[in-house]
Short mmCIF file of C-alpha atoms and ligand atoms in Angstrom, two decimals:
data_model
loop_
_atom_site.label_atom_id
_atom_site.label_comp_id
_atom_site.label_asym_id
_atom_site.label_seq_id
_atom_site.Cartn_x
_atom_site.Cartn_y
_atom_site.Cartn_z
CA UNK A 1 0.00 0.00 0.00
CA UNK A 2 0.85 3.75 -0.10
CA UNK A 3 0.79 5.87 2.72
CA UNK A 4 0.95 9.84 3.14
CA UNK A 5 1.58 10.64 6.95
CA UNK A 6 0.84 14.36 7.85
CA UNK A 7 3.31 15.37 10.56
CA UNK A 8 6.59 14.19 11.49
CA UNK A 9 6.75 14.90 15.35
CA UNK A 10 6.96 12.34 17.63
CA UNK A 11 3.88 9.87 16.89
CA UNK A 12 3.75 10.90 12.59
CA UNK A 13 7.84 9.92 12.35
CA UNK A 14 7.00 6.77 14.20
CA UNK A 15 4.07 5.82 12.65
CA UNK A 16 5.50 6.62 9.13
CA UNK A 17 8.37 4.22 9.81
CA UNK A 18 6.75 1.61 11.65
CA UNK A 19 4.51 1.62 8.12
CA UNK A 20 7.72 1.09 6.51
CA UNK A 21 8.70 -1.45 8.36
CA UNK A 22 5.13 -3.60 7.64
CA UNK A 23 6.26 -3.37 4.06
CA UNK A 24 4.03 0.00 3.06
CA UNK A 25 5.34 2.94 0.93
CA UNK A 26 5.05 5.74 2.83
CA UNK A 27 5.45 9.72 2.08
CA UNK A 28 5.92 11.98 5.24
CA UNK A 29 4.86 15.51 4.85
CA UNK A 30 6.09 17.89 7.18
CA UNK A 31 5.60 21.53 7.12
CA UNK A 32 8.65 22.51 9.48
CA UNK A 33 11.22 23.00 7.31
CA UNK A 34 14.12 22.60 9.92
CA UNK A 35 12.68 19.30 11.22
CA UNK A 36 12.42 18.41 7.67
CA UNK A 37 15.92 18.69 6.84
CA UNK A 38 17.28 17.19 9.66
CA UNK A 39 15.44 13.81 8.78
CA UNK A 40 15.79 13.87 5.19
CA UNK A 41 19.57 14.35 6.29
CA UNK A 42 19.21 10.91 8.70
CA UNK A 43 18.91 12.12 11.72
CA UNK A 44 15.91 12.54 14.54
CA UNK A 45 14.60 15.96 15.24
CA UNK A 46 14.59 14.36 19.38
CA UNK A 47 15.82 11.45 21.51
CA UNK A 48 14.06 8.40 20.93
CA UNK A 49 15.98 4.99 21.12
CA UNK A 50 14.87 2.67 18.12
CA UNK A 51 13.88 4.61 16.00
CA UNK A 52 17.31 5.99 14.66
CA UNK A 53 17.95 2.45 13.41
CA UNK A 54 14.29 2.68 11.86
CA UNK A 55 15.06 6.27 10.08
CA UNK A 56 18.45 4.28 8.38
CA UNK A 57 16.72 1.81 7.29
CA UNK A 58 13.83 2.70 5.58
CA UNK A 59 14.96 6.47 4.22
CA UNK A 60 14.69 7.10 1.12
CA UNK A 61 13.72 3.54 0.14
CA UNK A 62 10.21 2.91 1.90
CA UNK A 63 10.00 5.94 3.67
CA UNK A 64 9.94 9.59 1.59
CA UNK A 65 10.07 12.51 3.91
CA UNK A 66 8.67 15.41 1.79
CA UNK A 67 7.95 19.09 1.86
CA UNK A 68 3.82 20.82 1.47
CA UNK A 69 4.81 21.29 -2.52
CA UNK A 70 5.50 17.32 -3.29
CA UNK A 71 1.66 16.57 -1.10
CA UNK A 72 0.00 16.03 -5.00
CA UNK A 73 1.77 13.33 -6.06
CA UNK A 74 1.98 11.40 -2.58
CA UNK A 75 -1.39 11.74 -2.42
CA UNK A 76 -2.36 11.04 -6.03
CA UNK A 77 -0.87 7.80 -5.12
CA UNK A 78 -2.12 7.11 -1.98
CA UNK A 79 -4.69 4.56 -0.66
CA UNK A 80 -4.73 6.52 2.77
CA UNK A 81 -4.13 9.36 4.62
CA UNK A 82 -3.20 9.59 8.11
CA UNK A 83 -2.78 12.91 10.03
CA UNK A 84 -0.12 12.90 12.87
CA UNK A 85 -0.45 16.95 13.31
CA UNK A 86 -0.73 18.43 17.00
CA UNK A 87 -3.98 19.17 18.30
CA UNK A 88 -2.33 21.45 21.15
CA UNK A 89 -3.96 23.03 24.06
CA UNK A 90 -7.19 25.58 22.64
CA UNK A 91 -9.70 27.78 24.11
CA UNK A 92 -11.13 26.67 27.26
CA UNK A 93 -9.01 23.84 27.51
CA UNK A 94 -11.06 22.37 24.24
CA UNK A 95 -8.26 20.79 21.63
CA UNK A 96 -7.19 23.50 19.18
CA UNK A 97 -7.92 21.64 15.60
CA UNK A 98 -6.29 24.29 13.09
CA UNK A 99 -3.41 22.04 12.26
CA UNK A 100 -5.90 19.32 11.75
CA UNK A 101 -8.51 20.88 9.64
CA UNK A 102 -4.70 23.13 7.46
CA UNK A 103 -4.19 19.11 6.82
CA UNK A 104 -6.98 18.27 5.54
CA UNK A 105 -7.73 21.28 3.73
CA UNK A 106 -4.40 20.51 1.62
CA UNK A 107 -5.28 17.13 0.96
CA UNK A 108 -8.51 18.01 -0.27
CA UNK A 109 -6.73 20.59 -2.72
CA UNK A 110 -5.06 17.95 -4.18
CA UNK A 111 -6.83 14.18 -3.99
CA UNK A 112 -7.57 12.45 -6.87
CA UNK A 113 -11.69 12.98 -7.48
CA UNK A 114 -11.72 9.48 -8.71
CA UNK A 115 -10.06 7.37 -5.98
CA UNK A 116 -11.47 6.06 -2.83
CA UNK A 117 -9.09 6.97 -0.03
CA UNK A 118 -9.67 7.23 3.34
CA UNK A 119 -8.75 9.79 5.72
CA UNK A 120 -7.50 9.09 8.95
CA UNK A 121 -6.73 10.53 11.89
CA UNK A 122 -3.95 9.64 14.45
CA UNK A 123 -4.22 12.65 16.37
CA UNK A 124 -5.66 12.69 19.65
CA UNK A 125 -9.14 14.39 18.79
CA UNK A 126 -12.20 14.12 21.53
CA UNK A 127 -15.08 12.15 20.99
CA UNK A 128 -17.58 13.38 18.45
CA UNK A 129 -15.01 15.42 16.32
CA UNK A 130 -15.39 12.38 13.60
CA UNK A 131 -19.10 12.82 13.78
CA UNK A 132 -19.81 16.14 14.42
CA UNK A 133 -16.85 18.25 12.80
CA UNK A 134 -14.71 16.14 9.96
CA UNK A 135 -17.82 14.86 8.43
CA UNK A 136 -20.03 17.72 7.90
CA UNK A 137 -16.92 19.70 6.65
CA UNK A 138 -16.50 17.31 4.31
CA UNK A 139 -20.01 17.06 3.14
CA UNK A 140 -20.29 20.69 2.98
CA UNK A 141 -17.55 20.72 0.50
CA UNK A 142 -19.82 18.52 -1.42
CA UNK A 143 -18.10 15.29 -1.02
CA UNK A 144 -20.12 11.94 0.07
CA UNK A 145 -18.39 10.27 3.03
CA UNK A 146 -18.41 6.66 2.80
CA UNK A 147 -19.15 6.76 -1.05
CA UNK A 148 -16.30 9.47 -2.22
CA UNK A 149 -14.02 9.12 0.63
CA UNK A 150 -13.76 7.62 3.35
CA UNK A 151 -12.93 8.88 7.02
CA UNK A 152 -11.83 7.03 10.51
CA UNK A 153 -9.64 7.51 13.11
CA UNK A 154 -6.96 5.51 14.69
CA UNK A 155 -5.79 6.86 18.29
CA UNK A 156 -2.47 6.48 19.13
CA UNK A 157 -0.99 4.91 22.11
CA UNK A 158 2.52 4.98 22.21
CA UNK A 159 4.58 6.75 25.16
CA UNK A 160 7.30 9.19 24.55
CA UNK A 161 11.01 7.26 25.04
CA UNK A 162 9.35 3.99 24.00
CA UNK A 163 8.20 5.43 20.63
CA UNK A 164 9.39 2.52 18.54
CA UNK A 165 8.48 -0.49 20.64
CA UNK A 166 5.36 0.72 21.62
CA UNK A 167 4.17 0.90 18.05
CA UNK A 168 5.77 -1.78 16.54
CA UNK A 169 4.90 -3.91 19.59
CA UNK A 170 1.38 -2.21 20.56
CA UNK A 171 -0.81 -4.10 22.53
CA UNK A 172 -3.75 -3.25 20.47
CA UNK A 173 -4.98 -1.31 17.70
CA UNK A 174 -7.97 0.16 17.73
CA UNK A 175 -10.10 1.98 14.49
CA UNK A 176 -12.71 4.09 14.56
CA UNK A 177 -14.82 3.85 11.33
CA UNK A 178 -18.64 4.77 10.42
CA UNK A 179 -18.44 2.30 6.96
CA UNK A 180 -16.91 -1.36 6.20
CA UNK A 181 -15.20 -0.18 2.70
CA UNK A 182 -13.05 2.22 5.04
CA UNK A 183 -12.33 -0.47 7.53
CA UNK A 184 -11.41 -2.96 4.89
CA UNK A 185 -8.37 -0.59 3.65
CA UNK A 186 -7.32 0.13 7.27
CA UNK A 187 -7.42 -4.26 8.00
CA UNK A 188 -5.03 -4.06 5.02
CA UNK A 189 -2.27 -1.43 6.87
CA UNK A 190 -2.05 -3.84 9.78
CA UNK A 191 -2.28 -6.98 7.73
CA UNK A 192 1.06 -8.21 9.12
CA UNK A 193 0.05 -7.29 12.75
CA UNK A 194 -0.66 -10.17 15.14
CA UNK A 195 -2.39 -7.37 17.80
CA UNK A 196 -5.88 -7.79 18.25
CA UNK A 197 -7.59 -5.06 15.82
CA UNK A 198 -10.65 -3.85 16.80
CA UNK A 199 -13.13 -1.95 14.46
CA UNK A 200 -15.16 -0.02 16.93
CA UNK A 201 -17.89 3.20 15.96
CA UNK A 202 -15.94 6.65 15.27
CA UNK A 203 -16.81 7.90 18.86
CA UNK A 204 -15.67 4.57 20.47
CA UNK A 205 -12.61 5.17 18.89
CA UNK A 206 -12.05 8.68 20.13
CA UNK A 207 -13.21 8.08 23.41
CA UNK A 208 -10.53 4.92 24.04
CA UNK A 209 -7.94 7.15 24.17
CA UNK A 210 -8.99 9.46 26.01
CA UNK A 211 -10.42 6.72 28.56
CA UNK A 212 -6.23 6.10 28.94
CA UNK A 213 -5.26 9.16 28.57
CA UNK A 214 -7.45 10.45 31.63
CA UNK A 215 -7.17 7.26 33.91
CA UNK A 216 -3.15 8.04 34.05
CA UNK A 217 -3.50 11.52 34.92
CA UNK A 218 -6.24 10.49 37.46
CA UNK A 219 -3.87 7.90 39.48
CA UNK A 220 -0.94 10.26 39.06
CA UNK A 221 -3.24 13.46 41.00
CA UNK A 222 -4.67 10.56 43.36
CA UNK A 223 -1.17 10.32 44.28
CA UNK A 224 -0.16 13.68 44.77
CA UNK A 225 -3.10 14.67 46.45
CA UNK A 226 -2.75 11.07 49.05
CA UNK A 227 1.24 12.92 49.55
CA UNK A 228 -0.33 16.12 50.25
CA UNK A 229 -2.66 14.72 53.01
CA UNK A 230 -0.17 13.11 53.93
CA UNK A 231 2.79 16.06 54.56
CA UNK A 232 -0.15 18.01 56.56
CA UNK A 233 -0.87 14.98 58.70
CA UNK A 234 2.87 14.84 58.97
CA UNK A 235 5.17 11.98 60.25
CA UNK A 236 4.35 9.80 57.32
CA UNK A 237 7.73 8.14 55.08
CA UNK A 238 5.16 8.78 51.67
CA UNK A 239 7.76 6.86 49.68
CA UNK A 240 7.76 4.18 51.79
CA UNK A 241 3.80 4.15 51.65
CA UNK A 242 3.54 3.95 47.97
CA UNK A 243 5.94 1.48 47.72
CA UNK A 244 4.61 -1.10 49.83
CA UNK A 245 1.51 -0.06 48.53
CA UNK A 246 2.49 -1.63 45.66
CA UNK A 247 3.17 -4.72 46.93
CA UNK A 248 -0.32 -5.74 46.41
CA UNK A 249 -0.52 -8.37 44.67
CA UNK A 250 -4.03 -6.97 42.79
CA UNK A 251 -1.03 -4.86 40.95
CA UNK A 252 0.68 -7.87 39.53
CA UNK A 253 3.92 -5.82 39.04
CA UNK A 254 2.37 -3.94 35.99
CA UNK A 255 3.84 -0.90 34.85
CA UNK A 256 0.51 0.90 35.29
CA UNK A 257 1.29 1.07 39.03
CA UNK A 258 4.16 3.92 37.98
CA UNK A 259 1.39 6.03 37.78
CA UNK A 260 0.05 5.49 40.77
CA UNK A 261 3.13 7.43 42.88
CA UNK A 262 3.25 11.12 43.75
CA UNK A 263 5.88 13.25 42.32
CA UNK A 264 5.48 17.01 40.49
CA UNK A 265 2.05 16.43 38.79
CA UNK A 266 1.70 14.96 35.42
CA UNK A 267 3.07 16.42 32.43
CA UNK A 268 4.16 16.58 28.77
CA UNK A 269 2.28 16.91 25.57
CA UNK A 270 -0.54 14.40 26.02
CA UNK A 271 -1.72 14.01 29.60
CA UNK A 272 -2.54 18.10 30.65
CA UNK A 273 -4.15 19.00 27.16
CA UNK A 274 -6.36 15.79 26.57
CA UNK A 275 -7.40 16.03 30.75
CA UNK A 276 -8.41 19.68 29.43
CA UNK A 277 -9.92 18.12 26.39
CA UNK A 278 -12.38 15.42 27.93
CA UNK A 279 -13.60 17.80 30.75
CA UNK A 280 -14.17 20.31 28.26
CA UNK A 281 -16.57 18.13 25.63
CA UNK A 282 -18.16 16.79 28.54
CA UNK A 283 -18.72 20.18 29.95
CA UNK A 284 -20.20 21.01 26.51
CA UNK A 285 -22.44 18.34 26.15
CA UNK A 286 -23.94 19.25 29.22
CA UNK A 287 -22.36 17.14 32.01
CA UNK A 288 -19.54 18.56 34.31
CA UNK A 289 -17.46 16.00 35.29
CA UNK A 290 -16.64 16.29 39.06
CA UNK A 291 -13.47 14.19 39.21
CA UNK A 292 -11.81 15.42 35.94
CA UNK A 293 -12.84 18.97 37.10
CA UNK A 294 -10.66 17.54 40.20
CA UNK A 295 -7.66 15.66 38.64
CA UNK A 296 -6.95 18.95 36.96
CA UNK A 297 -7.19 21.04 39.68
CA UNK A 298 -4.93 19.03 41.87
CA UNK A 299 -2.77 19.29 39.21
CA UNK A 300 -2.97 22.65 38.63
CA UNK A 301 -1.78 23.09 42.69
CA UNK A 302 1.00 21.07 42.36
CA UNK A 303 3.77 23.54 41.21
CA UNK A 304 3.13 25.88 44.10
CA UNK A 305 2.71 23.34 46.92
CA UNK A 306 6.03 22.05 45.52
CA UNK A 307 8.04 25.47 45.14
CA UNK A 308 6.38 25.71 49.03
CA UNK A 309 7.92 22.41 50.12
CA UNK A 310 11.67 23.82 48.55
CA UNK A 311 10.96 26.98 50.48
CA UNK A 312 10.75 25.70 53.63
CA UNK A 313 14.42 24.04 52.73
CA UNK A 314 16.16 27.17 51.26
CA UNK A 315 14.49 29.65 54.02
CA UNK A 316 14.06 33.43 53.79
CA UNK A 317 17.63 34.10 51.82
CA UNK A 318 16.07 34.79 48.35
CA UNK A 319 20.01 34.83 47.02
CA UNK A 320 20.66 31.01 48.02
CA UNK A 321 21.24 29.16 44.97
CA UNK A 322 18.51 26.53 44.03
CA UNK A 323 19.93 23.54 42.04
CA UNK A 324 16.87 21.84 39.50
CA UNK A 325 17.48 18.28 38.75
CA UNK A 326 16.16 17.44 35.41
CA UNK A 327 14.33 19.59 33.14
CA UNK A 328 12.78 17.16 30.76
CA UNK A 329 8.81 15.91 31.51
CA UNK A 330 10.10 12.40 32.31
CA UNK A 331 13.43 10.59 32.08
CA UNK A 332 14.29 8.78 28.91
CA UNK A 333 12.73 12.12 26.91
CA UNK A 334 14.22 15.40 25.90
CA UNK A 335 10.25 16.76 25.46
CA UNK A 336 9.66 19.97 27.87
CA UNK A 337 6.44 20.57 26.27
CA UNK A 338 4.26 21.29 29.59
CA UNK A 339 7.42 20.05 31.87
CA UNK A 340 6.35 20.26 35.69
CA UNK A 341 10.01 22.03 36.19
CA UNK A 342 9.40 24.86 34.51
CA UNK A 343 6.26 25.53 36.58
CA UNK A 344 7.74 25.16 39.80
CA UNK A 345 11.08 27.64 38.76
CA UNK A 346 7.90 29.74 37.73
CA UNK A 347 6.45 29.56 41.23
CA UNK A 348 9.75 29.84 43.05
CA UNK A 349 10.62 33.58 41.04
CA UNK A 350 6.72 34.24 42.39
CA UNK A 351 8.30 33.60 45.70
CA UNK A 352 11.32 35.43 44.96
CA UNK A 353 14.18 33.28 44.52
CA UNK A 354 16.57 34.67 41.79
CA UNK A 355 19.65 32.52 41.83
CA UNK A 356 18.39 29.15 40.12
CA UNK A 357 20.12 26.57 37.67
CA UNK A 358 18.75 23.69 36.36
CA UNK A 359 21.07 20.36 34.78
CA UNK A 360 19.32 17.96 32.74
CA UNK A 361 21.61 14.87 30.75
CA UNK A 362 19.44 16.04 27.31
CA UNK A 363 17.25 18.47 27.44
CA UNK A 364 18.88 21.90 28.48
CA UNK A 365 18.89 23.00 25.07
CA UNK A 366 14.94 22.46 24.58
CA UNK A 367 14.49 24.09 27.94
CA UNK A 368 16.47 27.09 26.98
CA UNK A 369 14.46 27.53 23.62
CA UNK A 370 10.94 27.36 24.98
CA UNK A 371 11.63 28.71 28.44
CA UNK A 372 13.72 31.25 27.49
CA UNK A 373 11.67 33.85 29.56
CA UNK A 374 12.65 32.07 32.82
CA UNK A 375 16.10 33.38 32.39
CA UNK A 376 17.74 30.55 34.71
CA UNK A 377 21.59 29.55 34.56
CA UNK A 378 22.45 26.03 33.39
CA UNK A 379 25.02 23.65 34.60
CA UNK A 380 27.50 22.01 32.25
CA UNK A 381 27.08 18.91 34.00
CA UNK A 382 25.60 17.02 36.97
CA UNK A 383 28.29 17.20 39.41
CA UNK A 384 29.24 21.08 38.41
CA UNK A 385 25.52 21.78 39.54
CA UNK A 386 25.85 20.01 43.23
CA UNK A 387 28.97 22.30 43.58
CA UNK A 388 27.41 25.29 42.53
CA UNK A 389 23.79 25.17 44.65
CA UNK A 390 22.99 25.17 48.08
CA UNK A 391 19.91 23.44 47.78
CA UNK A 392 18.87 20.32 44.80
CA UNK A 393 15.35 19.82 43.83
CA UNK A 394 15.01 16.77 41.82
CA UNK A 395 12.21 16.89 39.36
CA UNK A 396 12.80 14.71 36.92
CA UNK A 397 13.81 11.21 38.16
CA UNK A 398 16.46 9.93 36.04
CA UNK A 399 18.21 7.13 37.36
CA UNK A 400 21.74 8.92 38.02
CA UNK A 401 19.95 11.24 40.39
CA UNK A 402 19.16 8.44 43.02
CA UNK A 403 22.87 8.54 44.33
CA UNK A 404 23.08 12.26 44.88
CA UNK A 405 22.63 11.96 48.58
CA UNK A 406 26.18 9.87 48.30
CA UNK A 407 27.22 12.98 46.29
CA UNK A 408 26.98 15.97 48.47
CA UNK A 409 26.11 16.53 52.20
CA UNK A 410 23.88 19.36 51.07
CA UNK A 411 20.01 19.39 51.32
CA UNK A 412 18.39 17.53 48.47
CA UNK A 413 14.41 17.81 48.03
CA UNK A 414 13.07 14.81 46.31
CA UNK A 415 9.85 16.06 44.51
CA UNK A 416 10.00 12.69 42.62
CA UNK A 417 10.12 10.37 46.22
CA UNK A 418 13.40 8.51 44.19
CA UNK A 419 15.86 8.31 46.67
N1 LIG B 501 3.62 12.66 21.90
C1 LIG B 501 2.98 11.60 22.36
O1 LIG B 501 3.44 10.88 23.27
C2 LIG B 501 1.65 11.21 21.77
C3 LIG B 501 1.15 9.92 22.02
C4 LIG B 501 -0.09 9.57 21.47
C5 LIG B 501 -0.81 10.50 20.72
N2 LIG B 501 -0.31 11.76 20.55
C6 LIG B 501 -1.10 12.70 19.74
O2 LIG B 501 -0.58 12.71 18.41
C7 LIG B 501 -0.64 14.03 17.85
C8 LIG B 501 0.75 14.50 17.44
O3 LIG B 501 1.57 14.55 18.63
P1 LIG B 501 3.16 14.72 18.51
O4 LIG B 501 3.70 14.63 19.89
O5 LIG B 501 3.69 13.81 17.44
O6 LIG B 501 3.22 16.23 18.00
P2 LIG B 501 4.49 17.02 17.43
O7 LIG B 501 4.24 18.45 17.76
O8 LIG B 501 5.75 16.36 17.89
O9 LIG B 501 4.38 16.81 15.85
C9 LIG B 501 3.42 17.39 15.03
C10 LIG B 501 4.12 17.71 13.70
O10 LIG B 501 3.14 18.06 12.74
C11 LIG B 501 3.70 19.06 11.90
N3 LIG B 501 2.59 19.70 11.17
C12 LIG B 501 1.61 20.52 11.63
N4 LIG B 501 0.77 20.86 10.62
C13 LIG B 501 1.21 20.23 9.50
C14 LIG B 501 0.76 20.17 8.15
N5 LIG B 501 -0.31 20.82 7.73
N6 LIG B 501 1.47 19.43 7.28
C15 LIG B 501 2.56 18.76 7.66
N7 LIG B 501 3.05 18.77 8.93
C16 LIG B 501 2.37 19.49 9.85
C17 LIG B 501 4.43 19.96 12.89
O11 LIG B 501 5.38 20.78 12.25
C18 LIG B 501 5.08 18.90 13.81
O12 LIG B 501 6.35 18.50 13.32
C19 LIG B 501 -1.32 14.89 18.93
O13 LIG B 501 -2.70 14.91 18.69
C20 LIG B 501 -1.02 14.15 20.22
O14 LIG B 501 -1.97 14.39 21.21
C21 LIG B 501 0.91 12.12 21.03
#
């Protein structure tokens, strides 16, 4: 088959090569030039083990990267489309669609009136945007969905660090579709897949992910709210809590139980805006949702209660320096997008503490771009920030963090309950 994959960030790169890799031509259009380049030249635009090796392999053989003025002939050839763009924070907390509907837009100026092809969407969108917004845009351009086109969606569910495995080794695929020509074309793109595939209604589809999606950033506020009641009650080792809760057998040693452990509040590109997302549809449609509404909020808190907690450590000397250990969302990423660190350096300037530099092992350099505002100092490297600050926060927990206690004899706060 022939693929065109809008979007070559995180889940569109992956999902273009992982295409490749089941034996499908695939072009990948991507409207950042610089990103662009810098895979057409062989490399990855961010850290992501696995799929370097993937890139080598299938460039320029199964896998075309290609600029907005090449979209005609990938798409004059293709027998899908799949959309990969960012459907980032919008108004209200609602997901902002632009980049989806710019995609489809240029698809439209350029598909092939006479082929079937179905249009797909990998992008986290809520439930009902199938239904109520793609189709009717389509119709009111005239075109027949299900008879001239076809549309469906198929949510997304790998993590960020585990890019490769996770889609090449998913545990399920799931695909949203209102008619059985469209499903037919999308059985064919997993042929090779032994996953089970499930062919659910449009607004099943949707909703699945953000069922996920919204469970993990329940457990993680559960969490943080259980070690908030648990610093005010004081006298309680919450570490030590949450890790002998998890000794439960009921977990089974699943992964999911990494979510259920306090730390700085959840963050990234996925968890805060879909949270946003859900409550806000819901909201919409008429029902407010009391423990979203909540799971946000405690989120929302956690910054401050956190630049509190360092407070207490650092005391009233707003000149002491502050040491921030890891930069990055989570370890194994260089993605700050929505990083809990820059929130609490936020809060602790609100407090007035001027003299703060942060050390992560890969992700300075994002930091610096996005956060540029924050105007922090950075350390070269790990042990050239413990001699520089009087006080370490660590809030990101990569691994070579747990021995800074054996490091230094100065006062460490462990946001992430690591050590
Ligand atoms: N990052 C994750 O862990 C993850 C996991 C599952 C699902 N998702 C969802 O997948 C979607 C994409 O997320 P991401 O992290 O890959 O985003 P990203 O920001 O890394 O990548 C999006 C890419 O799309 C490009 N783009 C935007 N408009 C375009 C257009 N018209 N033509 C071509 N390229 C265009 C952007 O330049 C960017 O490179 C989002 O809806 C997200 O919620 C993300």
């Amino acid at each position: 088959m022939t693929i065109t994959v809008f979007g070559l960030g995180f889940v569109g790169l992956t999902t273009s090569l992982g295409f490749a890799e089941y034996g499908h031509t695939v072009y990948g259009v991507e409207i950042n030039d610089e990103r662009l380049a810098t895979i057409k030249g062989g490399q990855l635009p961010f850290l992501e083990p696995g799929l370097d090796e993937a890139l080598v392999r299938h460039l320029g053989k199964r896998f075309l990267p290609i600029g907005i003025n090449d979209l005609a002939e990938a798409v004059k050839q293709s027998d899908c489309v799949y959309y990969c763009v960012g459907t980032p924070y919008g108004k209200d907390g609602q997901a902002d669609l632009t980049y989806l509907f710019s995609a489809i837009d240029q698809t439209l100026s350029v598909r092939p009136a006479d082929k079937y092809q179905v249009l797909v969407v990998k992008s986290t969108i809520p439930p009902s945007t199938t239904s109520q917004k793609i189709i009717p845009y389509l119709e009111g351009k005239g075109l027949n969905v299900g008879q001239d086109l076809g549309v469906a969606n198929n949510p997304e569910f790998l993590r960020e660090g585990h890019c490769w495995d996770d889609f090449i080794k998913a545990d399920r695929i799931v695909l949203g579709v209102s008619d059985e020509r469209s499903a037919e074309v999308l059985r064919k793109v997993y042929a090779t897949v032994q996953e089970p595939i499930h062919c659910v209604s449009l607004n099943t589809g949707e909703f699945i992910k953000y069922l996920s999606n919204t469970l993990l950033a329940t457990l993680i506020s559960y969490s943080n709210e259980m070690s908030l009641v648990a610093d005010t009650i004081g006298g309680i080792d919450v570490a030590a809590a949450f890790r002998i809760l998890h000794e439960d057998k009921r977990w089974g040693g699943a992964t999911m139980a990494s979510y259920v452990y306090p730390g700085c509040g959840y963050g990234g590109y996925c968890l805060p805006k879909d949270t946003n997302a859900l409550y806000a549809v819901s909201n919409t449609a008429g029902f407010d949702a009391q423990i979203l509404k909540n799971v946000i909020s405690i989120n929302d808190q956690m910054p401050a209660q956190i630049a509190k907690k360092v407070s207490r450590v650092v005391g009233t000397d707003k000149q002491r320096s502050i040491g921030i250990l890891g930069l990055s969302f989570k370890p194994g990423s260089d993605d700050v997008r929505d990083t809990p660190s820059a929130k609490i350096i936020r809060e602790l300037r609100l407090l007035g503490y001027t003299n703060i530099t942060g050390y992560d092992p890969v992700a300075e350099k994002e930091f610096e771009r996005y956060y540029s505002d924050l105007a922090i100092g950075y350390a070269n490297s790990y042990d050239e920030l413990i001699r520089q600050a009087d006080v370490l926060v660590i809030t990101t927990a990569w691994p070579e963090f747990a021995n800074v206690k054996q490091l230094t004899q100065k006062p460490v706060v462990d946001c992430r309950y690591m050590l």
